[in-house]
């Protein structure tokens, strides 16, 4: 039997509408069980998992690709309530090695490094693909909302001649004999594009050559960038980000409930409005309420955690904007006030920073003053300064790290498992 | 007058619904004209261009950002049929230098290198932004169609340990002391992800360190990648690409007519079906019909042009699939037949190749044989081969160069003007 009589492949989720009929399924062997007289396969395709009943057949190793032809029969105990009583199993591609872990288990008790070494097959795992599905959905929701709000997508260079932040943490590259770098952020380019489309976004990789390996950093990550012009202040930027995230959460609720359930994760608590609280007040609260002395100029990771906890209790929100960072804690292009603070913000989500944003300096003289007051030379920033000779409107924006947001949404402790093929201090493969 | 009485900014395209009212506009000075008693500005915002009438006001240099408050009055001679009689002009950001070209002219008679040197402002030009708008729209249509067809978006690494094609034309990178490369294509990664989601796509930059500078090559470009599993042959892949492109063209027709008109470009002629013609037949036709001797193993640029002309005349289609390339003209992972040909194709559009695609080898033994028959060692391909131990289904895919497609759609002779900030042999800035 070649199956030529059966027109085309049916997806597993479509089985109920084919009860009593002969169908052709294609998918991966999930599990196999041979009871002598009767054999069972669980077959996985992109739409679900089905039980297949066979006899006297060579059952190939898990993860082999197969085609099954058989009759759809109601079976209460089978996943989805139907099974396929197969007359034929055709092996499309036989696995030659078993996967290093059992693919149908939700939890694996394996060394994370081993899982990442075998990522080319472990990424088929239930939680691994659920995380990537959630990420694809949130990126789609991000673009979709912004497009509706009059934003235009841009595609900016990742090979650059200088870093937006001034030089640290850059990967260096040989560009036909010239020194070049991988972009840390599309910062300057998205600002330029505000002059073209006023409102722009980009979803593209960025690069940070950070030496330290932590559970919250990646050396290559997906940055969801937004920039908009003709704003009155950073409040306009926060308005856009809040509305955007509410839309993203709404979409995840509609399309990814199954994935959240798999992780035992709950959707974000949004509250009436994301509170906007100045950094100095946040630091005071963390010290007074939790006795935590905050190190540095920013919030340290423990302070971020405690402050998020406070905001959830007091305001009923998983998100909080921390605003008005001092100039010393922000890059030279942050719009500053005479009091030494900037029109900038971070967005914390469940205890971790997922965004930096704010209003940028649009005035050439102010930009030069910013460099000079920081003791930075204009040399090396000529290309940046040049742009501001052409009437750049007041503008601002933000960037969201897609993997970090995905990890926090689903409760994934190590951000590397929220990226398909992570790059870290020690990992360049697969 | 501060404008505080007027709630919020109105977009230029909304003027007709505000006739007789006071409005606040924000935008860029497009042109200025001072007739002594009366002054005119053309103001540009993301939605359109409006005429503003003023008196006794300092008119800032073109491209300055301004806010205008005034009354909307019907005026047949003004763009859009309305003008704004302004009581107030507030300069948000004054340009300190004029742009190197007149921003409101459709055609610029300037050296292309100069235009690219000043790209940070020339990208605001009518045709430049129209091209990028068309590109954003086609990328959106690409994703949208594939998502509806059950494809999942993926985000794969651009820092890799080896090239997919085997080593040539790679940009080299220092990765914490290890040698790494910029990805030429997401080839292996999209194949791996077929094992996860069956049908995947990616829209991300890729890198080719090609020494030669031509009007059709970029060293960094946006690759629109597709890969799908459980196919019967490369015909399934061509079916997807054809349906996809028909959808993209439909969307461009609905949303970008204005941009096409600006370029004097017409939408592609699609015909009943994109013809699928074997390479050897295409070569024969070009030689017999046009007397052109085709060099190399493929079609040379002149042969591509002639063959496209033939297909348009004979089949009424701007697109044609050239199929069945010999093994020697394709990479080692192309699925081959015993006759020495592969299940692969190029897609030509208006005389230029915009896609390479085909079925890939999914069987480990066949892959090893392919390497061996080409005299290639398995060393260096271990990471690639490893993947095929885990039951990879029959699969195939293709990639479209977004800039090349955009350029051909609009009749842009130099592909660099179909990218916001092109990188070429000699250009790393802006």
Coordinates of N, CA and C in Angstrom, one line a residue, chain A residues 13-214:
Chain A
X13 N -4.6 17.6 14.7 CA -5.8 18.3 15.3 C -7.1 18.2 14.5
X14 N -6.9 17.7 13.2 CA -8.1 17.6 12.4 C -8.7 16.2 12.5
X15 N -8.1 15.3 13.3 CA -8.7 13.9 13.3 C -10.2 13.8 13.7
X16 N -10.6 14.6 14.7 CA -12.1 14.4 15.0 C -13.0 14.5 13.8
X17 N -12.7 15.4 12.8 CA -13.6 15.5 11.7 C -13.4 14.5 10.6
X18 N -12.5 13.5 10.9 CA -12.3 12.4 10.0 C -12.7 11.0 10.6
X19 N -13.5 11.0 11.6 CA -13.9 9.8 12.3 C -14.4 8.8 11.3
X20 N -13.9 7.5 11.4 CA -14.3 6.5 10.5 C -13.6 6.5 9.1
X21 N -12.8 7.5 8.9 CA -12.2 7.5 7.5 C -10.7 7.1 7.6
X22 N -10.2 6.7 6.4 CA -8.8 6.4 6.3 C -8.1 7.8 6.1
X23 N -7.0 8.0 6.9 CA -6.2 9.2 6.8 C -4.7 8.9 6.6
X24 N -4.0 9.9 6.2 CA -2.6 9.9 6.1 C -2.0 10.9 7.1
X25 N -1.2 10.5 8.1 CA -0.6 11.4 9.1 C 0.9 11.4 8.8
X26 N 1.5 12.5 9.1 CA 3.0 12.6 9.1 C 3.5 13.2 10.3
X27 N 4.6 12.7 10.9 CA 5.1 13.3 12.1 C 6.3 12.6 12.6
X28 N 6.6 12.9 13.9 CA 7.7 12.3 14.6 C 7.3 11.3 15.6
X29 N 8.0 10.2 15.7 CA 7.8 9.2 16.7 C 8.1 9.8 18.1
X30 N 7.0 9.9 18.9 CA 7.2 10.5 20.2 C 7.6 9.4 21.2
X31 N 6.8 8.4 21.3 CA 7.1 7.2 22.1 C 6.6 5.9 21.4
X32 N 7.2 4.8 21.7 CA 6.8 3.5 21.1 C 6.7 2.5 22.2
X33 N 5.7 1.6 22.0 CA 5.5 0.5 23.0 C 5.1 -0.7 22.2
X34 N 5.8 -1.8 22.5 CA 5.5 -3.1 21.7 C 5.0 -4.1 22.7
X35 N 3.7 -4.5 22.7 CA 3.1 -5.4 23.6 C 3.0 -6.8 23.0
X36 N 3.8 -7.1 22.0 CA 3.8 -8.4 21.3 C 2.7 -8.4 20.3
X37 N 1.5 -8.7 20.6 CA 0.4 -8.7 19.6 C 0.1 -7.3 19.1
X38 N 0.2 -6.4 20.0 CA -0.3 -5.0 19.6 C 0.8 -4.0 19.9
X39 N 0.9 -3.0 19.0 CA 2.0 -2.0 19.2 C 1.3 -0.6 19.3
X40 N 2.0 0.3 20.0 CA 1.5 1.7 20.1 C 2.6 2.7 19.8
X41 N 2.2 3.6 19.1 CA 3.1 4.8 18.8 C 2.3 6.0 19.3
X42 N 3.1 6.9 19.9 CA 2.5 8.3 20.0 C 3.2 9.1 18.9
X43 N 2.4 9.7 18.1 CA 3.0 10.4 16.9 C 2.7 11.9 17.2
X44 N 3.8 12.7 16.9 CA 3.7 14.2 17.2 C 3.8 14.9 15.8
X45 N 2.9 15.8 15.6 CA 3.1 16.7 14.5 C 2.9 18.2 15.0
X46 N 3.0 19.2 14.1 CA 3.0 20.5 14.6 C 1.7 20.9 15.3
X47 N 0.6 20.1 15.1 CA -0.7 20.5 15.6 C -1.0 19.7 16.9
X48 N -0.3 18.6 17.2 CA -0.7 17.8 18.4 C 0.0 16.5 18.4
X49 N -0.6 15.6 19.3 CA -0.1 14.3 19.5 C -1.2 13.3 19.3
X50 N -1.0 12.2 18.6 CA -2.0 11.2 18.4 C -1.5 9.8 18.7
X51 N -2.4 8.9 19.2 CA -2.1 7.5 19.4 C -2.3 6.7 18.1
X52 N -1.3 5.9 17.8 CA -1.4 5.1 16.6 C -1.3 3.6 17.0
X53 N -2.2 2.8 16.6 CA -2.2 1.4 17.0 C -1.7 0.5 15.7
X54 N -0.8 -0.4 15.9 CA -0.2 -1.1 14.8 C 0.0 -2.6 15.3
X55 N 0.4 -3.4 14.3 CA 0.9 -4.7 14.7 C 1.9 -5.2 13.7
X56 N 2.8 -6.0 14.2 CA 3.9 -6.6 13.4 C 4.6 -5.6 12.5
X57 N 4.9 -4.5 13.1 CA 5.6 -3.5 12.3 C 7.0 -3.1 13.0
X58 N 8.0 -2.8 12.2 CA 9.2 -2.3 12.8 C 8.9 -0.9 13.3
X59 N 9.1 -0.7 14.7 CA 8.8 0.6 15.2 C 10.1 1.4 15.3
X60 N 10.3 2.4 14.6 CA 11.6 3.1 14.6 C 11.8 3.9 15.9
X61 N 13.1 4.3 16.1 CA 13.5 5.0 17.3 C 12.8 6.3 17.4
X62 N 12.6 6.8 18.7 CA 11.9 8.1 18.9 C 12.6 9.2 18.1
X63 N 11.8 10.1 17.6 CA 12.2 11.3 16.8 C 12.3 10.9 15.3
X64 N 12.2 9.6 15.0 CA 12.2 9.3 13.6 C 10.9 10.0 12.9
X65 N 11.1 10.3 11.6 CA 9.9 10.9 10.9 C 9.2 9.7 10.2
X66 N 7.9 9.7 10.3 CA 7.2 8.6 9.7 C 5.9 9.2 9.0
X67 N 5.3 8.3 8.2 CA 4.0 8.5 7.6 C 3.2 7.3 8.0
X68 N 2.0 7.6 8.5 CA 1.1 6.5 8.9 C -0.2 6.6 8.1
X69 N -0.7 5.5 7.7 CA -2.0 5.5 7.0 C -2.9 4.6 7.9
X70 N -4.1 5.1 8.2 CA -5.0 4.2 9.0 C -6.3 4.9 9.2
X71 N -7.1 4.2 10.0 CA -8.5 4.6 10.2 C -8.7 5.3 11.5
X72 N -9.4 6.4 11.5 CA -9.7 7.2 12.7 C -10.8 6.6 13.5
X73 N -10.5 6.3 14.8 CA -11.5 5.6 15.6 C -11.6 6.3 16.9
X74 N -12.8 6.5 17.4 CA -13.0 7.2 18.7 C -12.4 6.3 19.8
X75 N -11.7 6.9 20.7 CA -11.0 6.1 21.7 C -10.8 7.1 22.9
X76 N -11.6 6.9 23.9 CA -11.7 7.9 25.0 C -10.3 8.1 25.7
X77 N -9.5 7.0 25.8 CA -8.3 7.0 26.5 C -7.1 7.7 25.8
X78 N -7.3 7.8 24.5 CA -6.2 8.4 23.6 C -6.2 9.9 23.7
X79 N -5.0 10.5 23.5 CA -5.0 12.0 23.5 C -5.9 12.5 22.5
X80 N -6.7 13.5 22.8 CA -7.6 14.1 21.9 C -8.9 13.3 21.6
X81 N -9.0 12.0 22.2 CA -10.2 11.3 22.2 C -10.3 10.4 20.9
X82 N -9.3 10.4 20.1 CA -9.3 9.5 18.9 C -8.0 8.8 18.7
X83 N -8.0 7.6 18.1 CA -6.7 7.0 17.8 C -6.8 6.6 16.3
X84 N -5.6 6.3 15.8 CA -5.6 5.9 14.4 C -5.1 4.4 14.4
X85 N -6.0 3.5 13.8 CA -5.7 2.1 13.7 C -5.0 1.9 12.3
X86 N -3.7 1.8 12.4 CA -2.9 1.9 11.2 C -2.7 0.6 10.4
X87 N -2.9 0.8 9.1 CA -2.6 -0.4 8.2 C -1.2 -0.3 7.7
X88 N -0.6 0.8 7.8 CA 0.7 1.0 7.2 C 1.6 2.1 7.9
X89 N 2.8 1.8 8.1 CA 3.8 2.8 8.7 C 4.9 2.9 7.7
X90 N 5.2 4.0 7.2 CA 6.3 4.2 6.3 C 7.3 5.2 7.0
X91 N 8.5 4.6 7.1 CA 9.6 5.5 7.7 C 10.1 6.4 6.7
X92 N 10.0 7.7 7.0 CA 10.5 8.8 6.1 C 12.0 9.0 6.4
X93 N 12.4 8.9 7.7 CA 13.7 9.2 8.0 C 13.9 8.6 9.4
X94 N 14.8 7.6 9.5 CA 15.0 6.9 10.7 C 16.1 7.5 11.6
X95 N 15.8 7.8 12.8 CA 16.8 8.3 13.7 C 17.8 7.2 13.9
X96 N 19.1 7.6 14.0 CA 20.2 6.6 14.2 C 20.7 6.7 15.6
X97 N 20.3 7.6 16.4 CA 20.6 7.7 17.8 C 19.4 8.1 18.6
X98 N 19.3 7.6 19.8 CA 18.2 8.2 20.6 C 18.5 9.6 21.1
X99 N 17.5 10.4 21.3 CA 17.7 11.7 21.8 C 18.3 11.6 23.2
X100 N 19.1 12.6 23.7 CA 19.8 12.5 25.0 C 18.8 12.5 26.1
X101 N 17.6 12.9 25.9 CA 16.5 13.0 27.0 C 15.2 12.5 26.4
X102 N 14.3 12.1 27.3 CA 13.0 11.7 26.8 C 12.2 12.8 26.3
X103 N 11.9 12.9 25.0 CA 11.3 14.1 24.4 C 9.9 14.3 25.0
X104 N 9.2 13.3 25.4 CA 7.8 13.5 25.9 C 7.6 13.8 27.3
X105 N 8.8 14.0 28.0 CA 8.7 14.4 29.4 C 8.7 16.0 29.5
X106 N 7.9 16.5 30.4 CA 7.9 17.9 30.6 C 9.2 18.4 31.3
X107 N 9.6 17.7 32.3 CA 10.8 18.1 33.0 C 12.0 17.1 32.7
X108 N 13.1 17.7 32.5 CA 14.3 16.9 32.3 C 15.3 17.2 33.5
X109 N 15.8 16.1 34.1 CA 16.8 16.3 35.1 C 18.2 16.1 34.5
X110 N 18.6 17.1 33.7 CA 19.9 17.0 33.0 C 20.7 18.3 33.3
X111 N 21.9 18.2 33.1 CA 22.8 19.4 33.2 C 22.4 20.4 32.1
X112 N 22.1 21.6 32.4 CA 21.7 22.6 31.4 C 22.8 22.7 30.2
X113 N 24.0 22.6 30.6 CA 25.1 22.6 29.5 C 24.9 21.5 28.5
X114 N 24.6 20.3 29.0 CA 24.4 19.2 28.2 C 23.1 19.4 27.3
X115 N 22.1 19.9 27.9 CA 20.9 20.2 27.1 C 21.2 21.2 26.0
X116 N 22.1 22.2 26.3 CA 22.4 23.2 25.2 C 23.4 22.6 24.2
X117 N 24.3 21.7 24.6 CA 25.2 21.0 23.7 C 24.3 20.2 22.6
X118 N 23.2 19.6 23.1 CA 22.4 18.9 22.2 C 21.1 19.7 21.8
X119 N 21.3 21.0 21.8 CA 20.1 21.9 21.5 C 19.4 21.5 20.2
X120 N 20.2 21.1 19.2 CA 19.6 20.8 17.9 C 18.5 19.7 17.9
X121 N 18.5 18.9 19.0 CA 17.4 18.0 19.2 C 16.6 18.3 20.5
X122 N 17.2 18.8 21.5 CA 16.5 19.1 22.7 C 15.5 20.3 22.5
X123 N 15.8 21.1 21.5 CA 14.9 22.3 21.3 C 13.5 21.8 20.8
X124 N 13.4 20.5 20.5 CA 12.1 19.9 20.2 C 11.3 19.6 21.5
X125 N 11.9 19.8 22.6 CA 11.3 19.5 23.9 C 10.0 20.3 24.1
X126 N 9.1 19.8 24.9 CA 7.8 20.5 25.2 C 8.0 21.9 25.6
X127 N 8.8 22.1 26.7 CA 8.9 23.4 27.2 C 9.8 24.3 26.3
X128 N 10.8 23.7 25.7 CA 11.7 24.5 24.8 C 10.9 25.1 23.7
X129 N 10.1 24.3 23.0 CA 9.4 24.8 21.9 C 8.2 25.7 22.3
X130 N 7.6 25.4 23.5 CA 6.6 26.3 24.0 C 7.1 27.7 24.2
X131 N 8.3 27.8 24.8 CA 8.9 29.1 25.1 C 9.2 29.9 23.7
X132 N 9.6 29.1 22.7 CA 9.9 29.8 21.4 C 8.6 30.2 20.7
X133 N 7.6 29.4 20.9 CA 6.3 29.7 20.4 C 5.7 31.0 21.0
X134 N 5.9 31.1 22.3 CA 5.4 32.3 23.1 C 6.2 33.5 22.6
X135 N 7.5 33.3 22.4 CA 8.3 34.4 21.9 C 7.9 34.9 20.5
X136 N 7.7 33.9 19.6 CA 7.2 34.3 18.3 C 5.9 35.1 18.3
X137 N 5.0 34.6 19.2 CA 3.7 35.2 19.4 C 3.8 36.7 19.9
X138 N 4.7 36.8 20.9 CA 4.8 38.2 21.5 C 5.5 39.1 20.5
X139 N 6.4 38.7 19.7 CA 7.0 39.5 18.7 C 6.0 39.9 17.6
X140 N 5.2 39.0 17.2 CA 4.2 39.3 16.3 C 3.2 40.3 16.8
X141 N 2.8 40.1 18.1 CA 1.9 41.1 18.7 C 2.5 42.5 18.8
X142 N 3.8 42.5 19.1 CA 4.5 43.8 19.2 C 4.4 44.5 17.8
X143 N 4.8 43.8 16.8 CA 4.7 44.4 15.4 C 3.3 44.9 15.0
X144 N 2.4 44.0 15.4 CA 1.0 44.2 14.9 C 0.5 45.4 15.6
X145 N 0.7 45.6 16.9 CA 0.2 46.7 17.6 C 0.8 48.0 17.1
X146 N 2.1 48.0 16.9 CA 2.8 49.2 16.5 C 2.4 49.6 15.0
X147 N 2.2 48.6 14.2 CA 1.8 48.9 12.8 C 0.5 49.6 12.8
X148 N -0.4 49.1 13.6 CA -1.7 49.8 13.7 C -1.7 51.2 14.2
X149 N -0.6 51.5 15.0 CA -0.5 52.8 15.6 C 0.4 53.7 14.7
X150 N 0.6 53.3 13.5 CA 1.3 54.2 12.6 C 2.8 54.1 12.6
X151 N 3.4 53.1 13.2 CA 4.8 52.9 13.2 C 5.2 52.1 11.9
X152 N 6.4 52.3 11.5 CA 7.0 51.7 10.3 C 8.2 50.8 10.7
X153 N 8.2 49.6 10.2 CA 9.4 48.7 10.5 C 10.6 49.2 9.8
X154 N 11.7 49.1 10.4 CA 13.0 49.5 9.8 C 14.0 48.3 10.0
X155 N 15.0 48.3 9.1 CA 16.0 47.3 9.1 C 17.4 48.0 9.0
X156 N 18.1 48.1 10.2 CA 19.3 48.9 10.3 C 20.5 48.0 10.4
X157 N 21.7 48.6 10.1 CA 22.9 47.7 10.0 C 23.3 47.2 11.3
X158 N 23.8 46.0 11.3 CA 24.4 45.4 12.5 C 25.9 45.4 12.5
X159 N 26.5 45.7 11.3 CA 27.9 46.0 11.2 C 28.1 47.5 11.2
X160 N 28.8 48.0 12.2 CA 28.9 49.5 12.4 C 30.3 49.9 12.7
X161 N 30.5 51.2 12.5 CA 31.9 51.7 12.7 C 32.2 52.1 14.1
X162 N 31.2 52.3 14.9 CA 31.4 52.7 16.3 C 30.2 52.2 17.1
X163 N 30.4 52.1 18.4 CA 29.3 51.7 19.3 C 28.4 52.8 19.7
X164 N 27.1 52.6 19.9 CA 26.2 53.7 20.3 C 26.5 54.1 21.7
X165 N 27.0 53.3 22.5 CA 27.2 53.6 23.9 C 28.6 54.1 24.2
X166 N 29.4 54.0 23.2 CA 30.8 54.6 23.4 C 32.0 53.7 23.4
X167 N 31.8 52.4 23.3 CA 33.0 51.6 23.1 C 33.1 50.3 23.9
X168 N 32.5 50.2 25.1 CA 32.7 49.0 25.9 C 31.8 47.9 25.3
X169 N 32.2 46.7 25.6 CA 31.4 45.5 25.3 C 31.1 45.3 23.8
X170 N 32.0 45.7 22.9 CA 31.8 45.5 21.5 C 32.5 44.3 21.0
X171 N 31.8 43.6 20.1 CA 32.5 42.5 19.4 C 33.2 43.2 18.2
X172 N 34.5 42.9 18.0 CA 35.2 43.5 16.9 C 35.3 42.6 15.7
X173 N 35.3 43.2 14.5 CA 35.2 42.5 13.2 C 36.2 43.0 12.2
X174 N 36.6 42.2 11.4 CA 37.5 42.6 10.3 C 36.6 42.9 9.0
X175 N 36.4 44.2 8.7 CA 35.6 44.5 7.5 C 36.5 44.9 6.4
X176 N 36.9 44.0 5.5 CA 37.8 44.3 4.4 C 39.0 45.1 4.9
X177 N 39.6 44.6 6.0 CA 40.8 45.3 6.5 C 40.5 46.5 7.4
X178 N 39.3 46.9 7.5 CA 38.9 48.0 8.4 C 38.4 47.4 9.7
X179 N 38.5 48.1 10.8 CA 38.0 47.7 12.1 C 36.5 48.1 12.1
X180 N 35.7 47.1 12.4 CA 34.2 47.3 12.5 C 33.7 46.6 13.8
X181 N 32.5 46.9 14.1 CA 31.9 46.3 15.3 C 30.5 45.7 15.0
X182 N 30.0 44.8 15.9 CA 28.6 44.4 15.8 C 27.8 45.4 16.7
X183 N 26.7 45.8 16.2 CA 25.9 46.8 16.8 C 25.4 46.3 18.2
X184 N 25.5 47.2 19.2 CA 25.0 46.9 20.5 C 23.5 47.2 20.6
X185 N 23.1 48.1 19.7 CA 21.7 48.6 19.7 C 21.6 49.4 18.4
X186 N 20.4 49.5 17.9 CA 20.2 50.3 16.7 C 20.0 51.8 17.0
X187 N 20.4 52.2 18.2 CA 20.1 53.5 18.8 C 20.2 54.6 17.7
X188 N 21.4 54.9 17.2 CA 21.5 56.1 16.3 C 20.6 55.9 15.1
X189 N 20.5 54.7 14.5 CA 19.8 54.4 13.3 C 18.3 54.6 13.5
X190 N 17.8 54.2 14.7 CA 16.4 54.4 14.9 C 16.1 55.8 15.1
X191 N 17.0 56.6 15.7 CA 16.8 58.0 15.8 C 16.8 58.7 14.4
X192 N 17.7 58.3 13.5 CA 17.7 58.9 12.2 C 16.4 58.6 11.5
X193 N 15.9 57.4 11.7 CA 14.7 57.0 11.0 C 13.4 57.7 11.5
X194 N 13.5 58.3 12.7 CA 12.4 59.1 13.2 C 12.3 60.3 12.2
X195 N 13.4 60.8 11.7 CA 13.3 61.9 10.7 C 12.7 61.5 9.4
X196 N 12.5 60.2 9.2 CA 11.9 59.7 7.9 C 10.4 59.3 8.1
X197 N 10.2 58.5 9.1 CA 8.8 57.9 9.3 C 8.2 58.4 10.6
X198 N 8.9 59.2 11.5 CA 8.4 59.7 12.8 C 8.3 58.6 13.8
X199 N 7.7 57.5 13.4 CA 7.5 56.4 14.4 C 8.0 55.1 13.8
X200 N 9.0 54.5 14.4 CA 9.6 53.3 13.8 C 9.8 52.2 14.9
X201 N 9.9 51.0 14.4 CA 10.3 49.9 15.2 C 11.2 48.9 14.5
X202 N 11.9 48.1 15.2 CA 12.8 47.1 14.6 C 12.8 45.9 15.6
X203 N 12.9 44.7 15.0 CA 13.0 43.5 15.8 C 14.2 42.7 15.2
X204 N 15.3 42.9 15.8 CA 16.6 42.3 15.2 C 17.6 42.0 16.3
X205 N 18.6 41.2 16.0 CA 19.6 40.9 17.0 C 20.5 42.1 17.3
X206 N 21.0 42.1 18.6 CA 22.0 43.0 19.0 C 23.0 42.2 19.8
X207 N 24.2 42.9 20.0 CA 25.4 42.1 20.5 C 26.0 42.8 21.6
X208 N 26.3 42.1 22.7 CA 27.1 42.6 23.8 C 28.2 41.7 24.2
X209 N 29.4 42.1 24.1 CA 30.5 41.3 24.4 C 30.8 41.3 25.9
X210 N 29.8 41.0 26.7 CA 30.0 41.0 28.1 C 30.7 39.7 28.6
X211 N 31.7 39.9 29.3 CA 32.6 38.8 29.7 C 31.9 37.9 30.7
X212 N 31.0 38.5 31.6 CA 30.5 37.7 32.7 C 29.3 36.8 32.2
X213 N 29.2 35.6 32.7 CA 28.1 34.7 32.3 C 27.1 34.7 33.5
X214 N 25.9 35.2 33.2 CA 24.9 35.2 34.3 C 23.6 34.5 33.7

